[in-house]
CSV table of C-alpha atoms and ligand atoms in Angstrom, one decimal:
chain,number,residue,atom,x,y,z
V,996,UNK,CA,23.9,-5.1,20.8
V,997,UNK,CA,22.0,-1.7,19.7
V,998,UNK,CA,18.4,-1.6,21.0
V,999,UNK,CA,16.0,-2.0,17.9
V,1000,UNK,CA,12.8,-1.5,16.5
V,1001,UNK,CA,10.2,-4.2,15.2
V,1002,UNK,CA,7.8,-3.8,12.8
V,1003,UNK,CA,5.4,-6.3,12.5
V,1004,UNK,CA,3.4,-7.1,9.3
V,1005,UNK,CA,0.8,-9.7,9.3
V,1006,UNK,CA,-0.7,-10.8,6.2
V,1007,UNK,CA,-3.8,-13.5,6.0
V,1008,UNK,CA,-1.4,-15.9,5.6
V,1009,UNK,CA,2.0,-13.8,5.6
V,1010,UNK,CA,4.4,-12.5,8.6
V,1011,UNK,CA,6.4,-10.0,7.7
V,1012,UNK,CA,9.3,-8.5,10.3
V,1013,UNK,CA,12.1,-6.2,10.2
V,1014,UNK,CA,14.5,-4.7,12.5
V,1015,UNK,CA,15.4,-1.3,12.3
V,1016,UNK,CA,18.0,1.1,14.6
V,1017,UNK,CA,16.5,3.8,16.3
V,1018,UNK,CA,18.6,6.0,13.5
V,1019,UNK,CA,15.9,3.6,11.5
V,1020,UNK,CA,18.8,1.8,9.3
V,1021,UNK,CA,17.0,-1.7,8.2
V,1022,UNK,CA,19.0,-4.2,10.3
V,1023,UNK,CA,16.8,-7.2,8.9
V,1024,UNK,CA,14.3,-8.8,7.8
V,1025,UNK,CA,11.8,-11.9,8.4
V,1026,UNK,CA,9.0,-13.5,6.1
V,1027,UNK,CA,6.9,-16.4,6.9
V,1028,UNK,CA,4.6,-17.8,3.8
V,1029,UNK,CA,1.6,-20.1,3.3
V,1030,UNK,CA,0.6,-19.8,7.4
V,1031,UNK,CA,-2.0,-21.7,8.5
V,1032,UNK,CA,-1.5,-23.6,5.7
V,1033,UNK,CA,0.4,-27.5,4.5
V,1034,UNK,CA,4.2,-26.8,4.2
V,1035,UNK,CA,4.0,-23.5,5.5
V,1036,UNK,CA,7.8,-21.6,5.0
V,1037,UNK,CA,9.8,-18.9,6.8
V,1038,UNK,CA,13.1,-17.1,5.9
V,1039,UNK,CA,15.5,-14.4,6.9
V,1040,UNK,CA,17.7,-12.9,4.8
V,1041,UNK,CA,19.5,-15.9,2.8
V,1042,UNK,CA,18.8,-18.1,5.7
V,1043,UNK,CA,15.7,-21.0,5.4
V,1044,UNK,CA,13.9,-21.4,9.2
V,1045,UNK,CA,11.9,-24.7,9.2
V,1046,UNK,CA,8.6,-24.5,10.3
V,1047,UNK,CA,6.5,-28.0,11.2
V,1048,UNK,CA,3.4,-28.5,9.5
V,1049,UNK,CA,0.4,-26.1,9.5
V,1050,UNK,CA,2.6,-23.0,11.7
V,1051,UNK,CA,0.4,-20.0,13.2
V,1052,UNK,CA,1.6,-16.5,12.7
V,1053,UNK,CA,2.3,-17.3,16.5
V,1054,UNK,CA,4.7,-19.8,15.7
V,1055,UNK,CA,6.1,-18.1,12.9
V,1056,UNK,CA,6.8,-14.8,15.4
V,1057,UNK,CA,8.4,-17.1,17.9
V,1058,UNK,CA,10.6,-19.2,15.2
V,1059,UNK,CA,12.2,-15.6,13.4
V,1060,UNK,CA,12.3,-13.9,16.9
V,1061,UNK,CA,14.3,-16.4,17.9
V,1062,UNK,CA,16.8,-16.8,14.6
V,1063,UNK,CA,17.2,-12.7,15.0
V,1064,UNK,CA,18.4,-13.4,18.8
V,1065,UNK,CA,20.8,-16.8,17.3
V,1066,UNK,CA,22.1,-13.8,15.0
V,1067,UNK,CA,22.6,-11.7,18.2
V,1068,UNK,CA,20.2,-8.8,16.0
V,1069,UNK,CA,17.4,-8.5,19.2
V,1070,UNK,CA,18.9,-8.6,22.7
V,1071,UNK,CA,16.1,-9.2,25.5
V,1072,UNK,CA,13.5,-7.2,24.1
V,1073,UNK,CA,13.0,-4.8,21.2
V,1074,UNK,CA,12.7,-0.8,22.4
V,1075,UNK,CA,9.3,-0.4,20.6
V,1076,UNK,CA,7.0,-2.5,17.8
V,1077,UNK,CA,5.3,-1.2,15.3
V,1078,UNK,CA,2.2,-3.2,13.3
V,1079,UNK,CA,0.8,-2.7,10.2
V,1080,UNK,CA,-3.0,-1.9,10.6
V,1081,UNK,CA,-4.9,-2.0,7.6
V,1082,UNK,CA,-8.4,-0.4,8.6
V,1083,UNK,CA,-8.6,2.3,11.3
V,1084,UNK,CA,-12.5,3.2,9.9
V,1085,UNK,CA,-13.1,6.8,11.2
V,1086,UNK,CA,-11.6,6.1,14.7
V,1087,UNK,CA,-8.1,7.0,14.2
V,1088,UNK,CA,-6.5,9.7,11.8
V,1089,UNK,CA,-2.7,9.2,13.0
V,1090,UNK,CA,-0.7,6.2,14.9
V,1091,UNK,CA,-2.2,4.8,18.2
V,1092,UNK,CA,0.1,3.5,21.2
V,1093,UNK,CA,-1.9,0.2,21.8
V,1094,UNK,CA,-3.7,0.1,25.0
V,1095,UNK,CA,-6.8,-1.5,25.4
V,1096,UNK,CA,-9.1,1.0,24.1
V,1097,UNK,CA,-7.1,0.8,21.0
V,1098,UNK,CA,-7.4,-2.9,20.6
V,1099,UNK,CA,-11.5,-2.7,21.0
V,1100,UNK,CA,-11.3,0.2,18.2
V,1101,UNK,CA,-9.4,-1.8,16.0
V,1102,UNK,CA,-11.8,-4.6,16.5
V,1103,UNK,CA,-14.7,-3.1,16.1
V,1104,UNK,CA,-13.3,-2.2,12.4
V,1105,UNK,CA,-13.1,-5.8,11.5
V,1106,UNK,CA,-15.8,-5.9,9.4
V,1107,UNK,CA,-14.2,-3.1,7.5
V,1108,UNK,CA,-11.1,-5.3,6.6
V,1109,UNK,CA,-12.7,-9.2,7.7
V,1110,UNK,CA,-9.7,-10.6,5.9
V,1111,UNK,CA,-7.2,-8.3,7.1
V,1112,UNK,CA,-7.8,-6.7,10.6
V,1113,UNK,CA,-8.5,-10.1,12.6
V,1114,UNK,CA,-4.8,-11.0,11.9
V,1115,UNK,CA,-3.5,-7.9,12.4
V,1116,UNK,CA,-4.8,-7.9,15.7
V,1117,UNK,CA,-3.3,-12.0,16.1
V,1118,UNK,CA,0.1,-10.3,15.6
V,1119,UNK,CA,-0.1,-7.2,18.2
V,1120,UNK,CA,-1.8,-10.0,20.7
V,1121,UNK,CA,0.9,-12.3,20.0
V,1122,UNK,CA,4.2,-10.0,20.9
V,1123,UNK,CA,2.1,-7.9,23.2
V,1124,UNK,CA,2.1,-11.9,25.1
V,1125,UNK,CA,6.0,-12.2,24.8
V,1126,UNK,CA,6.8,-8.3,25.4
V,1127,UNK,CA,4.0,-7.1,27.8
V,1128,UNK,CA,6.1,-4.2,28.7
V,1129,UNK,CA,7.4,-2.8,25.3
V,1130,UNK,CA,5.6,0.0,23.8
V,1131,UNK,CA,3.7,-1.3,20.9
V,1132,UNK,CA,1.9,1.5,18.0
V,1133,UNK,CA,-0.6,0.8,15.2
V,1134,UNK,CA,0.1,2.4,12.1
V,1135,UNK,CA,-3.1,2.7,10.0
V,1136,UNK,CA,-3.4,2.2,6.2
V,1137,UNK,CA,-6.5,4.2,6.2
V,1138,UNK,CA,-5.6,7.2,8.2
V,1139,UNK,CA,-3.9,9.7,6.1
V,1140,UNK,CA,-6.8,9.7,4.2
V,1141,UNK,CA,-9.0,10.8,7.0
V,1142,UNK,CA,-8.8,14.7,5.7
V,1143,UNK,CA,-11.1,13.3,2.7
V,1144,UNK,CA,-14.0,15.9,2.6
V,1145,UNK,CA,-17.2,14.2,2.2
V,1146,UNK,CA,-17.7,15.3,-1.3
V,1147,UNK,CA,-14.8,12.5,-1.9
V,1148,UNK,CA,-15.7,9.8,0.4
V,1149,UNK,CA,-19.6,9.6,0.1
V,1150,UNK,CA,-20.9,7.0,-2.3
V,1151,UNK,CA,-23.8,7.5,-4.2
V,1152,UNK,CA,-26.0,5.4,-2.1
V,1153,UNK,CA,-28.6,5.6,0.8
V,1154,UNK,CA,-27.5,8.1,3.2
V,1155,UNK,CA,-27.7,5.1,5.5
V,1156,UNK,CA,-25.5,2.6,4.5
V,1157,UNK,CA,-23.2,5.1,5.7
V,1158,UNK,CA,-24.4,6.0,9.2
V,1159,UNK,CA,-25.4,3.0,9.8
V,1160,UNK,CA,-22.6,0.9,9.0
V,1161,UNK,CA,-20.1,2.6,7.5
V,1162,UNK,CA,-20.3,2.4,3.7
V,1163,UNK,CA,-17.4,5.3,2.1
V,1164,UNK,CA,-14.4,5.6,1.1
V,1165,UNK,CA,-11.5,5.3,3.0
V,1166,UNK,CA,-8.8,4.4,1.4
V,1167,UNK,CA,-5.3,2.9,1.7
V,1168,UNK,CA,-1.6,2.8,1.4
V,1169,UNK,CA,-1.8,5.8,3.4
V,1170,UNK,CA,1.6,5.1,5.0
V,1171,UNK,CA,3.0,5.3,1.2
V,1172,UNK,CA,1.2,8.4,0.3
V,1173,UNK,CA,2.3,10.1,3.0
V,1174,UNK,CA,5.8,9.4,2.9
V,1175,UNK,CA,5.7,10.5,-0.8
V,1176,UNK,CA,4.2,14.1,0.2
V,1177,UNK,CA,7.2,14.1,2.8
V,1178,UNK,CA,9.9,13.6,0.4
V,1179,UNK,CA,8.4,15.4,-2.0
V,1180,UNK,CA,8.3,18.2,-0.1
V,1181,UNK,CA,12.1,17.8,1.0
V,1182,UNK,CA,13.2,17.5,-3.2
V,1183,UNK,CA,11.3,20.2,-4.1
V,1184,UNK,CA,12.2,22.4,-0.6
V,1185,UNK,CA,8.9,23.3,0.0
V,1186,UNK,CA,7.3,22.9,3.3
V,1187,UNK,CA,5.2,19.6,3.7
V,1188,UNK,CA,2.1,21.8,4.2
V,1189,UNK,CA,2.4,24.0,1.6
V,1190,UNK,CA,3.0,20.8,-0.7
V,1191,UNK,CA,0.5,19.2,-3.4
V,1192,UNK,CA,1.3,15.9,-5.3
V,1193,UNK,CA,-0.8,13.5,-7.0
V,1194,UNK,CA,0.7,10.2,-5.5
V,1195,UNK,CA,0.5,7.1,-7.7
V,1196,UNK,CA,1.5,3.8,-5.6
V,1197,UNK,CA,2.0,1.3,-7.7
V,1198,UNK,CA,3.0,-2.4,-6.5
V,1199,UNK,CA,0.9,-5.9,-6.5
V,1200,UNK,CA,-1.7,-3.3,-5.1
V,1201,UNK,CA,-2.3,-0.2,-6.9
V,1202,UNK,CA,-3.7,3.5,-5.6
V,1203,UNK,CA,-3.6,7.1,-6.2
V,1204,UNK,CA,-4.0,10.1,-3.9
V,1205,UNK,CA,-4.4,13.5,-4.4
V,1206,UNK,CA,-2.8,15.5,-1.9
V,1207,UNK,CA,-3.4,19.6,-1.4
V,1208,UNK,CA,-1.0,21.5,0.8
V,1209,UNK,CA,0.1,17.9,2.6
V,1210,UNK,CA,-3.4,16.5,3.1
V,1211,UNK,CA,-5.0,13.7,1.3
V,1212,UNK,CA,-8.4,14.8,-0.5
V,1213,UNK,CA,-9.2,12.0,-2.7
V,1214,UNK,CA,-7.4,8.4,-3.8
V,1215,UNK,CA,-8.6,6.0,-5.8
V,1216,UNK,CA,-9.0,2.8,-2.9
V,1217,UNK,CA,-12.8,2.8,-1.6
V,1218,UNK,CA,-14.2,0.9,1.1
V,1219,UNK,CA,-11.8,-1.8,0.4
V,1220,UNK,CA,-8.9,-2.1,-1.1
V,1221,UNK,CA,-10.7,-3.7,-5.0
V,1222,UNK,CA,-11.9,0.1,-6.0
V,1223,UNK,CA,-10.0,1.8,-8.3
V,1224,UNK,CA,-6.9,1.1,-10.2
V,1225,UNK,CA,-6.3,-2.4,-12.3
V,1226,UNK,CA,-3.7,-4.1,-10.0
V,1227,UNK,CA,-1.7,-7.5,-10.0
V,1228,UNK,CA,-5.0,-9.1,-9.1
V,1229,UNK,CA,-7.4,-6.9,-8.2
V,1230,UNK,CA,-9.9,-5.6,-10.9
V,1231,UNK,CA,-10.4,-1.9,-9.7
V,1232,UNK,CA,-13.0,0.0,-10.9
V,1233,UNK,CA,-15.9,-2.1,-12.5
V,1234,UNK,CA,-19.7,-1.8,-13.3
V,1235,UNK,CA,-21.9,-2.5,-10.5
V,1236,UNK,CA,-23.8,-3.7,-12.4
V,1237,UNK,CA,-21.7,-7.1,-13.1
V,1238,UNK,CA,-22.9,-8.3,-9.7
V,1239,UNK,CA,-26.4,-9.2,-11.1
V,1240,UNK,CA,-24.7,-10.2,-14.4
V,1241,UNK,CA,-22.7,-12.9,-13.2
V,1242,UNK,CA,-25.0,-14.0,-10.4
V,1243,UNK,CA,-27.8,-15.0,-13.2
V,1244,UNK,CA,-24.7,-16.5,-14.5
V,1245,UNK,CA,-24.2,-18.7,-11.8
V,1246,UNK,CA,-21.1,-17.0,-9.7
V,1247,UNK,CA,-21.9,-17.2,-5.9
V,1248,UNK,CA,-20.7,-14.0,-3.4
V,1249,UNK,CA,-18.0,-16.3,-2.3
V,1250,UNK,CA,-16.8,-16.9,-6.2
V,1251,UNK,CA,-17.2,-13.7,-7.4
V,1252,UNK,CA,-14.9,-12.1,-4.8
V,1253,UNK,CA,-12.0,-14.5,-5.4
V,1254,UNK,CA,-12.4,-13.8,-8.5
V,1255,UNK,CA,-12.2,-10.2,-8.3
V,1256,UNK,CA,-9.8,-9.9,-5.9
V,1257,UNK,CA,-7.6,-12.9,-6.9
V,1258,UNK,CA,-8.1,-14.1,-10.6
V,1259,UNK,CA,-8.8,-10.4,-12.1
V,1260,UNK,CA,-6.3,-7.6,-12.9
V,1261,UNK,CA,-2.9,-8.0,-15.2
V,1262,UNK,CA,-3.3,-12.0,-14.2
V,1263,UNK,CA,-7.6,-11.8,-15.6
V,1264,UNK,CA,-6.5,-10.0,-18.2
V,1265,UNK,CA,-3.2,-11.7,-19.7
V,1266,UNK,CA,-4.0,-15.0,-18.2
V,1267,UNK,CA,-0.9,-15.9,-17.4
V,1268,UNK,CA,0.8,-13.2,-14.8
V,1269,UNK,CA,0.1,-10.8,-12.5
V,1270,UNK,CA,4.2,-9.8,-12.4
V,1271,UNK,CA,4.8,-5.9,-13.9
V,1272,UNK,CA,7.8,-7.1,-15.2
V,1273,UNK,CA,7.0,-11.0,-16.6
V,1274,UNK,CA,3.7,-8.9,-18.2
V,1275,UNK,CA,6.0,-6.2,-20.1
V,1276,UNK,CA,8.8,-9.0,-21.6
V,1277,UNK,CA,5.7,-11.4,-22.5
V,1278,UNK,CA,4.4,-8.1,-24.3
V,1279,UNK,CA,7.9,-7.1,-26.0
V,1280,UNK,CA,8.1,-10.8,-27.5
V,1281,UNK,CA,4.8,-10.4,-29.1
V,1282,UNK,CA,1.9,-11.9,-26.8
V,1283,UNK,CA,-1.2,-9.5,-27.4
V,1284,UNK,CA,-3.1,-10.2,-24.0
V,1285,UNK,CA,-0.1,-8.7,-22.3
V,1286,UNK,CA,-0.2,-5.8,-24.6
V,1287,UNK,CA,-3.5,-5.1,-23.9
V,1288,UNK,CA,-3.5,-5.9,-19.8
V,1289,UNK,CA,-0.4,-3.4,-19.9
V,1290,UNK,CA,-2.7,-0.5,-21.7
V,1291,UNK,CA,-5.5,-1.0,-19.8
V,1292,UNK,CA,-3.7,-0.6,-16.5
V,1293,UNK,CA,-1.5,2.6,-17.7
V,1294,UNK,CA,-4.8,4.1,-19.6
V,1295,UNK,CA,-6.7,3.5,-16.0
V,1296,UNK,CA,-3.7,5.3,-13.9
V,1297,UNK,CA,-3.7,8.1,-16.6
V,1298,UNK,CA,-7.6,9.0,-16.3
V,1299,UNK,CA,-7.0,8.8,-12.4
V,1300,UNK,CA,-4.6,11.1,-12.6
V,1301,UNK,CA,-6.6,13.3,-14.6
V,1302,UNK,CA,-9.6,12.7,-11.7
V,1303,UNK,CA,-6.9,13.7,-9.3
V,1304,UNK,CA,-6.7,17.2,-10.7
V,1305,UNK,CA,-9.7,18.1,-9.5
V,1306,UNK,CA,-9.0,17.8,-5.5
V,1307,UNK,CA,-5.8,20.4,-6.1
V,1308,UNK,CA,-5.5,24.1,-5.7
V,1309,UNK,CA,-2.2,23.6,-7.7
V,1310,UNK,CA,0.1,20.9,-8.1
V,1311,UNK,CA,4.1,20.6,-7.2
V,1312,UNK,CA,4.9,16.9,-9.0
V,1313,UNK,CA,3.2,13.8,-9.8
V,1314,UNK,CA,5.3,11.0,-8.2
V,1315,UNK,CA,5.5,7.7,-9.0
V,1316,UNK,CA,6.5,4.8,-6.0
V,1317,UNK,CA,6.2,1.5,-5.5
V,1318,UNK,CA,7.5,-1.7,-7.2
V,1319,UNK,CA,6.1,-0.9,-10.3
V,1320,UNK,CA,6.3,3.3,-9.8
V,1321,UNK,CA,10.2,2.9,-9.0
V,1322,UNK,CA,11.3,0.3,-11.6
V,1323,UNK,CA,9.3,0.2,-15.1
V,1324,UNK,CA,10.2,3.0,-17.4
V,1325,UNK,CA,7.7,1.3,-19.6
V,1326,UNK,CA,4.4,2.2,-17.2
V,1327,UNK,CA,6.0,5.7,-16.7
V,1328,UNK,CA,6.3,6.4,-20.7
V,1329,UNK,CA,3.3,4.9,-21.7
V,1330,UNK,CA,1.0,6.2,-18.6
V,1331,UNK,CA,2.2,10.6,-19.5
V,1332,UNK,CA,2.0,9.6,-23.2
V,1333,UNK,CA,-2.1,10.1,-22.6
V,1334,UNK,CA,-1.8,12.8,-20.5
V,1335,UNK,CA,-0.3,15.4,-23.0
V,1336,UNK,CA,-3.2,17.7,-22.9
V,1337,UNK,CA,-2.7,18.7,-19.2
V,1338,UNK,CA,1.0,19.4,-20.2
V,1339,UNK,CA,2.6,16.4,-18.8
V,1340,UNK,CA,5.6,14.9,-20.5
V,1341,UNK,CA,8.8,12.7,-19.9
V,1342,UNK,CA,12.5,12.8,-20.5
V,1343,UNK,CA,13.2,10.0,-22.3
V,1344,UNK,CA,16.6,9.5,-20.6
V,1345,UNK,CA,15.7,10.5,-17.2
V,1346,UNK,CA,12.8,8.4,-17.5
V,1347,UNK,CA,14.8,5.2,-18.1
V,1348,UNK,CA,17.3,5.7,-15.7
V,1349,UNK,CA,14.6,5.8,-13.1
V,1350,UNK,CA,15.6,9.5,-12.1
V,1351,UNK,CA,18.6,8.7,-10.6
V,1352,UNK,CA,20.8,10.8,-12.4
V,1353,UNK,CA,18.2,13.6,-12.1
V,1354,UNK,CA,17.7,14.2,-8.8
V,1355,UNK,CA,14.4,11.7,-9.1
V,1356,UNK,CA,13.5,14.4,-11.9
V,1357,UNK,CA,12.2,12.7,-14.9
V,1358,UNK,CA,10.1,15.5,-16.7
V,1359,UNK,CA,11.0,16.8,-19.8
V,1360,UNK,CA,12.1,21.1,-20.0
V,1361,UNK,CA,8.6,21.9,-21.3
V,1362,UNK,CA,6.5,19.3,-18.8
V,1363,UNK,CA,3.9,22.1,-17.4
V,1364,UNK,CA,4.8,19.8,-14.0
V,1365,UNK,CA,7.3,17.8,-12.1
V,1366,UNK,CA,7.7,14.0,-12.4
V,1367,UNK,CA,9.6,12.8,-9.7
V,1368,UNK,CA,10.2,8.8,-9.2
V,1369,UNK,CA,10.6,8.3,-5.2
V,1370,UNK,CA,11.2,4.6,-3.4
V,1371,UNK,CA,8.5,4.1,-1.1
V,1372,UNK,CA,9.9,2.4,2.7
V,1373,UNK,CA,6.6,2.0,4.6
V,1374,UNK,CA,8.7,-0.1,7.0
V,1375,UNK,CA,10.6,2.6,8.0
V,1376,UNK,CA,8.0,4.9,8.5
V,1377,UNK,CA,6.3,2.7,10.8
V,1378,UNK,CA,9.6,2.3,13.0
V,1379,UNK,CA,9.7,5.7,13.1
V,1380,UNK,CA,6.0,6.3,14.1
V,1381,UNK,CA,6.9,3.9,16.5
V,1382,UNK,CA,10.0,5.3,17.9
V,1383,UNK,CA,8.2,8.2,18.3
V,1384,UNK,CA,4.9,7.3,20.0
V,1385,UNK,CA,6.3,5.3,22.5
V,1386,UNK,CA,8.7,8.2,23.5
D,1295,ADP,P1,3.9,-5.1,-3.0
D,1295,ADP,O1,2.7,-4.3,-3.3
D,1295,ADP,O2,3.6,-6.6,-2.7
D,1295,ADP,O3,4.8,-4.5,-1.9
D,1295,ADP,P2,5.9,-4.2,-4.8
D,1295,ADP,O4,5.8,-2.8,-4.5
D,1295,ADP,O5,7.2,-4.9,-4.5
D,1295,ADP,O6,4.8,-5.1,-4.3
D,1295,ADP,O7,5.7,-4.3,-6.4
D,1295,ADP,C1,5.7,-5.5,-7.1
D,1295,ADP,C2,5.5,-5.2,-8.6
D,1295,ADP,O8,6.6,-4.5,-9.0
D,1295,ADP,C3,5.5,-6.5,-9.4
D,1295,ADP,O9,4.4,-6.4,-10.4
D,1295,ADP,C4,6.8,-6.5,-10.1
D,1295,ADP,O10,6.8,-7.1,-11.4
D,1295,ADP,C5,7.0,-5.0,-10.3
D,1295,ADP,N1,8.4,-4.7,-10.6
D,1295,ADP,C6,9.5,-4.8,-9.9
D,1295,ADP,N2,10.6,-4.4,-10.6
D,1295,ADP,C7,10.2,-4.1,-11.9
D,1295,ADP,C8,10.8,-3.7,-13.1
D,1295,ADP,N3,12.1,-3.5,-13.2
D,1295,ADP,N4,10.0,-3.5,-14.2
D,1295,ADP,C9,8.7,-3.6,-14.1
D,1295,ADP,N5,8.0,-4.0,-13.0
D,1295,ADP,C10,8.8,-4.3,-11.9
C-alpha cells in the first residue's frame, strides 16, 4: 500500500475527504451530509456507509477512515493531512504546519468565520486525536489575498472597526485563485511572477481576483464570504442600506442572514434553483425568472471584471474555473458579450467546447486578451501544500 495524503474538508455540516499519492493522483474520496443532524449520510465513491442517528464530523472521520482502510486505500497512518481553513484573518499569508500556536491563531479568527472556523478546527482536533504523530497543515482560504494593498481592503467605515476588530476585506477561494495564476502562468509560459489574470471562480460560491505579476490585489469576497458576486445562494453585493429597510419590515439579524446567505442568489431570484445548469434549461424552455437570475449574475461578473482592470499593470488572460467557469458556455458567452468595449471577445466554437480543443484558449483572433477556461483542483493543492510543509 502506497503512503497517502489526506485532505480534510469540514463543512458546518459536511465532511469532505480525499486521498491523494504523494505524486498527488486523487486515490479517493469521502463525503458525509446532514452532520449533526436526523438521518445524517456518508458515502465513498459508489459505496453508501451508514451512519446511526445524529453522527458528529467525529464519527463521520472515524466511519470513512475506516471504509478507506476495508478498501486497503490508508495503511496505518496517512504521511501528512491537509485541512481546509477558511479564515486565517491577518495572521497567516501562506500554509501553517499545525502546532499549537497555530491552533490558538486559528481560533482567535473565529469570529471572522463563526460558522466556518469552529468546525474546521473540530476536524484538525479530531485526526490530530487519531494521528498525533502525522504532520498536519492548514491551508487558508484567505491567505493569498494577504498582498491586498489597503486601498483594496479598507472599507469605508470608522478607522476603528478595523483596528479594533478587524472589519476589511479579506477575501476567499484563495486556494482557487492561486492555482489559476499557476497554471496560467505554465499555458501561457510566463513565469508565475511576471503573470497577471483576472481570476473568476465560479461554483455554488462565486469570486473574482485580480492578480498583478502573481499577487492578489483585489477580489470581489469581503469580510465574509456574501460580498460581491450573485452566487447559488448568496446575494453579493447589496445596498447597505436594506438592513434598516427590512428591519422596519420586521426581518430579525438572525432572518435576514439566512436569507441572504441561503434563500438569495439564482435560488431568490428564480425561485426555484440555485443549480447553473437546472437555472439555464429552465431559461431555454421559456421561464423568465430564470432568464433574468441568469443576466443578473453574468452582468454582475462582467462589471467585476471591469472593476478588476483597475488593480493590473497589464493583463495576460482572464480565466474562468469552477463548476460553473469550466462547464457553461452559456455564462462564458453571455458574461464577454458586455465586455466588448475593453476588447474582450469569444470564439464561438472554442467557447462551446470548453477550450479543450484549444489549448483552454477560447478568445476569438481579434480578443485584445486571452480567455482561457482552467479546472480548478483545490484538493490537490492542499495535498500538495501539505506534502510539502511537513517535509
Ligand atoms: P462548489 O462551489 O460547491 O464546489 P462547483 O464548483 O461544483 O460547486 O459548481 C457547482 C455549480 O456548477 C452548479 O451551479 C452547477 O449547476 C454548475 N455546473 C456544473 N456543470 C455545469 C454545466 N454543464 N453547465 C452549467 N452549469 C454547470
Amino acid at each position: 500500500m502506497e503512503d497517502v495524503i489526506l485532505v480534510v474538508n469540514c463543512g458546518s455540516s459536511s465532511l469532505k475527504l480525499a486521498l491523494f499519492s504523494r505524486n498527488l493522483e486523487r486515490l479517493a474520496g469521502g463525503l458525509a451530509e446532514r452532520l449533526g443532524e436526523d438521518g445524517a449520510t456518508a458515502s465513498a465513491g459508489d459505496d453508501q456507509i451508514s451512519l446511526t442517528g445524529k453522527s458528529s464530523h467525529e464519527d463521520a472521520l472515524a466511519e470513512l477512515l475506516s471504509h478507506f482502510r476495508e478498501n486497503e486505500l490508508l495503511s496505518d497512518q496517512p504521511l501528512a493531512i491537509g485541512h481546509r481553513v477558511v479564515h486565517g484573518g491577518e495572521a497567516f499569508r501562506a500554509p501553517a504546519l499545525i502546532n499549537d500556536d497555530v491552533l490558538v491563531a486559528i481560533e482567535d479568527c473565529s469570529s471572522l468565520a463563526p460558522l466556518h472556523n469552529p468546525v474546521n478546527l473540530t476536524g484538525i482536533r479530531a485526526t490530530l486525536k487519531l494521528f498525533p504523530d502525522v504532520p498536519q497543515v492548514a491551508v487558508f482560504d484567505t491567505a493569498f489575498h494577504q498582498t491586498l494593498p489597503p486601498h483594496a481592503y479598507l472599507y469605508g467605515l470608522p478607522r476603528r472597526f478595523y483596528e479594533d476588530w478587524g472589519v476589511r476585506r479579506y477575501g476567499f477561494h484563495g486556494t482557487s485563485h492561486s492555482f489559476m495564476v499557476e497554471q496560467a502562468a505554465r499555458l501561457l509560459a510566463k513565469p508565475r511572477s511576471e503573470t497577471s489574470i483576472i481570476s473568476a471562480h465560479l461554483g455554488n460560491g462565486c469570486s473574482i481576483t485580480a492578480i498583478n505579476n502573481g499577487e492578489s490585489l483585489d477580489t470581489s469576497m469581503g469580510l465574509t464570504p456574501l460580498e460581491g458576486l450573485v452566487m447559488g445562494t448568496r446575494c453579493g453585493d447589496v445596498d447597505p442600506g436594506l438592513f434598516d429597510f427590512l428591519s422596519a419590515k420586521g426581518i430579525d439579524s438572525e432572518s435576514l442572514s439566512r436569507i441572504l446567505n441561503r434563500e438569495s442568489g439564482l435560488l431568490g431570484l428564480s425561485e426555484s434553483t440555485n443549480d447553473m445548469r437546472t437555472l439555464i434549461e429552465q431559461a431555454d424552455g421559456g421561464d423568465e425568472q430564470s432568464s433574468q437570475a441568469l443576466a443578473v449574475f453574468c452582468f454582475r461578473l462582467a462589471r467585476y471584471i471591469g472593476a478588476m482592470m483597475a488593480s493590473l499593470d497589464e493583463l495576460d488572460a482572464l480565466v474562468f474555473t469552477g463548476g460553473i467557469g469550466e462547464n457553461s458556455d452559456r455564462v462564458r458567452k453571455d458574461t464577454v458579450s458586455h465586455l466588448n468595449l475593453m476588447g474582450f471577445s469569444l470564439d464561438s466554437k472554442a467557447n462551446e467546447n470548453h477550450g479543450q480543443e484549444s489549448d483552454h484558449r477560447i478568445e476569438s483572433k481579434t480578443s485584445r486578451f486571452p480567455i482561457l477556461v482552467i479546472p480548478t483542483n483545490e484538493e490537490a493543492v492542499i495535498a500538495r501544500e501539505a506534502a510539502a510543509r511537513a517535509g
